[in-house]
mmCIF file of C-alpha atoms in Angstrom:
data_model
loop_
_atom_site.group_PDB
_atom_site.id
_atom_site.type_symbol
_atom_site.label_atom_id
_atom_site.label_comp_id
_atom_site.label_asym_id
_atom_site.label_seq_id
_atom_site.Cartn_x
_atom_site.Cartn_y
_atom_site.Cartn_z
ATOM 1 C CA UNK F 1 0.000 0.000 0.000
ATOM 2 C CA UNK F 2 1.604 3.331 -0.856
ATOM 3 C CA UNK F 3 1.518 6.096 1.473
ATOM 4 C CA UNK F 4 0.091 9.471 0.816
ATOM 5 C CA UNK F 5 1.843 12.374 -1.268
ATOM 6 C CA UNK F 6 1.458 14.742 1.927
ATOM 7 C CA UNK F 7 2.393 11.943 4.053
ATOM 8 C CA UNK F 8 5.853 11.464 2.856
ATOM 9 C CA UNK F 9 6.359 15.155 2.194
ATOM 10 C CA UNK F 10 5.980 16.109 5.920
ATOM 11 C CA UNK F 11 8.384 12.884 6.628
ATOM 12 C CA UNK F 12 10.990 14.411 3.802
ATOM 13 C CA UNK F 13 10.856 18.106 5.374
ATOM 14 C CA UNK F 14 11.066 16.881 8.849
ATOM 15 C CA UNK F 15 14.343 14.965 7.849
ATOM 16 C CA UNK F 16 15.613 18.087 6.190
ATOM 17 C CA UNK F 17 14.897 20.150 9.092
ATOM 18 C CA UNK F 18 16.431 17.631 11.530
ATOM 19 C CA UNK F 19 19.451 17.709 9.384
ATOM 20 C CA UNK F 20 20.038 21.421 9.111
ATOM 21 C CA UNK F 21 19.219 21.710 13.330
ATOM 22 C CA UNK F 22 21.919 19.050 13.481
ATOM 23 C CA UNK F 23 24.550 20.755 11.259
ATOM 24 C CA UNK F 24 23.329 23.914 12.823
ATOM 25 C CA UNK F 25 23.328 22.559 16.344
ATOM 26 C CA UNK F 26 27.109 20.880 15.830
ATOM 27 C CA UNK F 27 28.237 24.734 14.761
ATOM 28 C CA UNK F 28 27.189 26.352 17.682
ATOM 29 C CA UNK F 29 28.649 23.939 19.953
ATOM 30 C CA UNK F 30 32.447 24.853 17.977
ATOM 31 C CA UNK F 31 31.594 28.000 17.898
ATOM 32 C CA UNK F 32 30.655 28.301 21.737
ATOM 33 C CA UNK F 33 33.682 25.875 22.810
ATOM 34 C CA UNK F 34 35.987 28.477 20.950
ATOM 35 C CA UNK F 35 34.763 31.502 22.277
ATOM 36 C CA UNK F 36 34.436 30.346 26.192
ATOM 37 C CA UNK F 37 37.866 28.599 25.783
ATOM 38 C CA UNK F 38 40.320 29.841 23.266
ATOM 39 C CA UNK F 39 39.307 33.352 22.479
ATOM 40 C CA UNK F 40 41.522 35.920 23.496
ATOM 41 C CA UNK F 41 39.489 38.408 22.910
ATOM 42 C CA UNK F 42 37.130 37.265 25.836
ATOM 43 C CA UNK F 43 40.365 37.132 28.158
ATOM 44 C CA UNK F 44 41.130 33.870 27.571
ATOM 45 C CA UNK F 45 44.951 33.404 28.847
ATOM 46 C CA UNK F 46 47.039 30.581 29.930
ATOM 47 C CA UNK F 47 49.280 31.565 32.611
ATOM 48 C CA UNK F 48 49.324 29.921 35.575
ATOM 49 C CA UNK F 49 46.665 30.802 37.750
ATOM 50 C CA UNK F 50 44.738 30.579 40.887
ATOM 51 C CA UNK F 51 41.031 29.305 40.397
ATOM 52 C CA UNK F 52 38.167 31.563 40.353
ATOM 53 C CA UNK F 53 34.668 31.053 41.426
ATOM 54 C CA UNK F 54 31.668 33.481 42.548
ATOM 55 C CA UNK F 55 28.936 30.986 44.176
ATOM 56 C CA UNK F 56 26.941 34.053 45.434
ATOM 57 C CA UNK F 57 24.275 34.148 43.077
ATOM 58 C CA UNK F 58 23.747 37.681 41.849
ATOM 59 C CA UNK F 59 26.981 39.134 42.710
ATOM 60 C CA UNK F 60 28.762 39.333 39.587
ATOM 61 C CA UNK F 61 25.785 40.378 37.669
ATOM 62 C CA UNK F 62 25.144 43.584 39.932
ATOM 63 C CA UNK F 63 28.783 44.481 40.132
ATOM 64 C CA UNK F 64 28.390 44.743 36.369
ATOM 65 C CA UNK F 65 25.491 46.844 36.565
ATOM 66 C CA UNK F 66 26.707 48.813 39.714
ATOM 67 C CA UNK F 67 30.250 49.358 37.900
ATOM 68 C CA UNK F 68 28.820 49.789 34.219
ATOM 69 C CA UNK F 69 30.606 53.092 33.799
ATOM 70 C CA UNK F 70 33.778 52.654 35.052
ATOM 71 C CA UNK F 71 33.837 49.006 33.393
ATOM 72 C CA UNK F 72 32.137 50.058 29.917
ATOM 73 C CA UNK F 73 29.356 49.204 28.265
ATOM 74 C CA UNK F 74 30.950 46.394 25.993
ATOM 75 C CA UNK F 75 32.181 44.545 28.944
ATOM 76 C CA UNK F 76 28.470 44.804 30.553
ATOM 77 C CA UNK F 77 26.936 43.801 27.491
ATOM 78 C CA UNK F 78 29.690 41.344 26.265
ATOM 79 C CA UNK F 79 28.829 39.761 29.888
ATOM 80 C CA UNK F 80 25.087 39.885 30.718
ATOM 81 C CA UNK F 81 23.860 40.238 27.699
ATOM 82 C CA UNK F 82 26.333 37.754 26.153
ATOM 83 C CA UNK F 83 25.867 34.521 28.676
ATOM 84 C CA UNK F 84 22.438 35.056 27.731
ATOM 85 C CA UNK F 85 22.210 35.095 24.026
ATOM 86 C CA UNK F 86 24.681 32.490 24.254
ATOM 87 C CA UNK F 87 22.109 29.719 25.245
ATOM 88 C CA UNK F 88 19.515 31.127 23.017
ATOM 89 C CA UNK F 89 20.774 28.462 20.055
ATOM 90 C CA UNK F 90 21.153 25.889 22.573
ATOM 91 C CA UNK F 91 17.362 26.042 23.054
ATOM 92 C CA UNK F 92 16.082 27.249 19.750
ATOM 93 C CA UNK F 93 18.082 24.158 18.025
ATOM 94 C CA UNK F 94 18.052 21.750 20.717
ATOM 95 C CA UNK F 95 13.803 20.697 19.923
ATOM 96 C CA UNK F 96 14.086 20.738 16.274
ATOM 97 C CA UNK F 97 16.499 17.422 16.512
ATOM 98 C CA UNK F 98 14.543 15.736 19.022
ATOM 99 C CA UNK F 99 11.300 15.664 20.237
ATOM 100 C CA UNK F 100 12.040 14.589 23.745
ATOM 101 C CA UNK F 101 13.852 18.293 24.038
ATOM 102 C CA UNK F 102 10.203 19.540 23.081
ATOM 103 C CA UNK F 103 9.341 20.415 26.749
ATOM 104 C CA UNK F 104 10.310 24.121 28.110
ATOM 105 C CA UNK F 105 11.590 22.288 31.462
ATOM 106 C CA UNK F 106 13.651 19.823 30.063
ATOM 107 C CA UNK F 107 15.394 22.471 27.798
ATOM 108 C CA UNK F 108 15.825 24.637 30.745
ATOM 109 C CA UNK F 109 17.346 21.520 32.676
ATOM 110 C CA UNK F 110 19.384 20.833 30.052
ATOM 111 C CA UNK F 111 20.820 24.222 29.626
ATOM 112 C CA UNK F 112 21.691 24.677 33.290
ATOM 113 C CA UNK F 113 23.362 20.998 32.932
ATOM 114 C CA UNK F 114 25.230 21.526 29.889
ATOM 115 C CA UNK F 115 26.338 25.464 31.486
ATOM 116 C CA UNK F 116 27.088 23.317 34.951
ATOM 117 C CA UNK F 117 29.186 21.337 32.662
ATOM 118 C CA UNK F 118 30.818 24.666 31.140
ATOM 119 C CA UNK F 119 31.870 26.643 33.983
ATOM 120 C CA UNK F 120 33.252 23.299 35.782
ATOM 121 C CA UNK F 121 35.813 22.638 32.827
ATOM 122 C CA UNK F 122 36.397 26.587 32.895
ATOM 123 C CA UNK F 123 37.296 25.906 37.027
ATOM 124 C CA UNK F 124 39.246 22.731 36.354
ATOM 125 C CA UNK F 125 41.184 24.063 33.323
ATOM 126 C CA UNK F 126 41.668 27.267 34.884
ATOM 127 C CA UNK F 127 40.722 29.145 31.729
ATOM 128 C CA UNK F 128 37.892 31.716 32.774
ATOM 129 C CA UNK F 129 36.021 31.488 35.893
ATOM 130 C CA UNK F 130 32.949 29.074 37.511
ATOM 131 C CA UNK F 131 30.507 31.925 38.034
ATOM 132 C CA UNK F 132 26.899 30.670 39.245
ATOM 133 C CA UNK F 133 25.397 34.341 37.763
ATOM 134 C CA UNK F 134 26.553 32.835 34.720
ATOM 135 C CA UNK F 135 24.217 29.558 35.054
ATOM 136 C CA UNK F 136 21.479 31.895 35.890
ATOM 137 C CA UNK F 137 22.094 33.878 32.364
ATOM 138 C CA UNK F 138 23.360 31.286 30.737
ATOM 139 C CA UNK F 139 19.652 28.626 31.917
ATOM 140 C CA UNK F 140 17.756 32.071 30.749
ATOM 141 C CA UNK F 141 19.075 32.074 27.325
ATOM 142 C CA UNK F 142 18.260 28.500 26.855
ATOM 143 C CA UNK F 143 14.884 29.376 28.574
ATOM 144 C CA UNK F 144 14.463 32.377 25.708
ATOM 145 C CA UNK F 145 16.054 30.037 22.895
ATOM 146 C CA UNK F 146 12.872 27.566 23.527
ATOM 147 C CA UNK F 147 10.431 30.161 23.885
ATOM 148 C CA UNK F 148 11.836 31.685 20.340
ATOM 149 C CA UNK F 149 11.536 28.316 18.681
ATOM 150 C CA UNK F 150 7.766 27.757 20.075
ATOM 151 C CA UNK F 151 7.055 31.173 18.800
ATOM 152 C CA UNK F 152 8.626 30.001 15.734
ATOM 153 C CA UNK F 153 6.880 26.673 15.232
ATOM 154 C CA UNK F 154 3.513 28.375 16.285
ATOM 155 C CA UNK F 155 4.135 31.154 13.064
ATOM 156 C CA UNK F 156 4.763 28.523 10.452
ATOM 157 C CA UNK F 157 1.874 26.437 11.783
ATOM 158 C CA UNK F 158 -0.580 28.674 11.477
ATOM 159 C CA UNK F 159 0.534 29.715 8.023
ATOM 160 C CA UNK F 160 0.311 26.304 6.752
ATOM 161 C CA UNK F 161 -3.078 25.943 8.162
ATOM 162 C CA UNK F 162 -3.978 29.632 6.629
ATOM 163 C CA UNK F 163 -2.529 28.055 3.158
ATOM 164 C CA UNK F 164 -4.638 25.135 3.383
ATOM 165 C CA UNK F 165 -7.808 26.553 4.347
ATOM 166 C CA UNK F 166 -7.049 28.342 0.995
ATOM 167 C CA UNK F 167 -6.735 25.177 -0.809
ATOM 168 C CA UNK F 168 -10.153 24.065 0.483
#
């Protein structure tokens, strides 16, 4: 028995779509391992040093604010704003590959475990800091990513349904 036209269309462009999240998803990742350990221009150095932590949450982030003109405003933004938009790929890509990750809590889990699993390397490698304000910023952006991508999905529903109550 052979399936319908519309049938293996959807299967075809969810394939695609998985596909381009996954090459998508797998370029983020390099691009976020680079830039939280290798860039220099994010003050990544390899001298010996001591480790750094903040595990008062909200200290860092309202030193930045507090600070924000004798710091600048890139170094505000490059941090706050930054850690957030960050994780906004992480859970904008993340539900397109799997629908497990379709759930705003799981995302949001999985964004604080994946930044848990960030700022430990950056403590045991000594390259950056382990800042909890930054698993705060970092859980929001994947919060924000998923919330995008729902937004998303929800647009490109409805125009398919508009675009087939036209065809009816």
């Amino acid at each position: 028995k052979e399936k319908p036209r519309t049938a293996l269309m959807k299967k075809t462009t969810a394939r695609r779509i998985r596909a381009a999240g996954g090459v998508l998803f797998a370029g983020y990742l390099l691009l976020l391992i680079y830039f939280l350990f290798f860039a220099e221009i994010m003050g990544r150095t390899y001298i010996d040093r001591d480790y750094h932590y903040n595990l008062t949450p909200f200290r860092e982030i309202r030193r930045f604010i507090v600070y924000r003109r004798t710091l600048g405003w890139f170094a505000v933004l490059s941090n706050l704003l930054g850690n957030v938009l960050a994780f906004v790929p992480f859970g904008m890509i993340l539900p397109m590959l799997t629908p497990k990750c379709r759930n705003f809590f799981h995302i949001v889990l999985l964004g604080f475990d994946f930044s848990l699993f960030v700022e430990t390397i950056q403590l045991i490698s000594k390259v950056g800091s382990f800042d909890v304000d930054d698993l705060i910023l970092n859980t929001l952006g994947a919060a924000l990513g998923y919330l995008a991508y729902r937004l998303i999905r929800r647009y490109f529903r409805r125009k398919h349904d508009d675009r087939k109550e036209k065809t009816l």
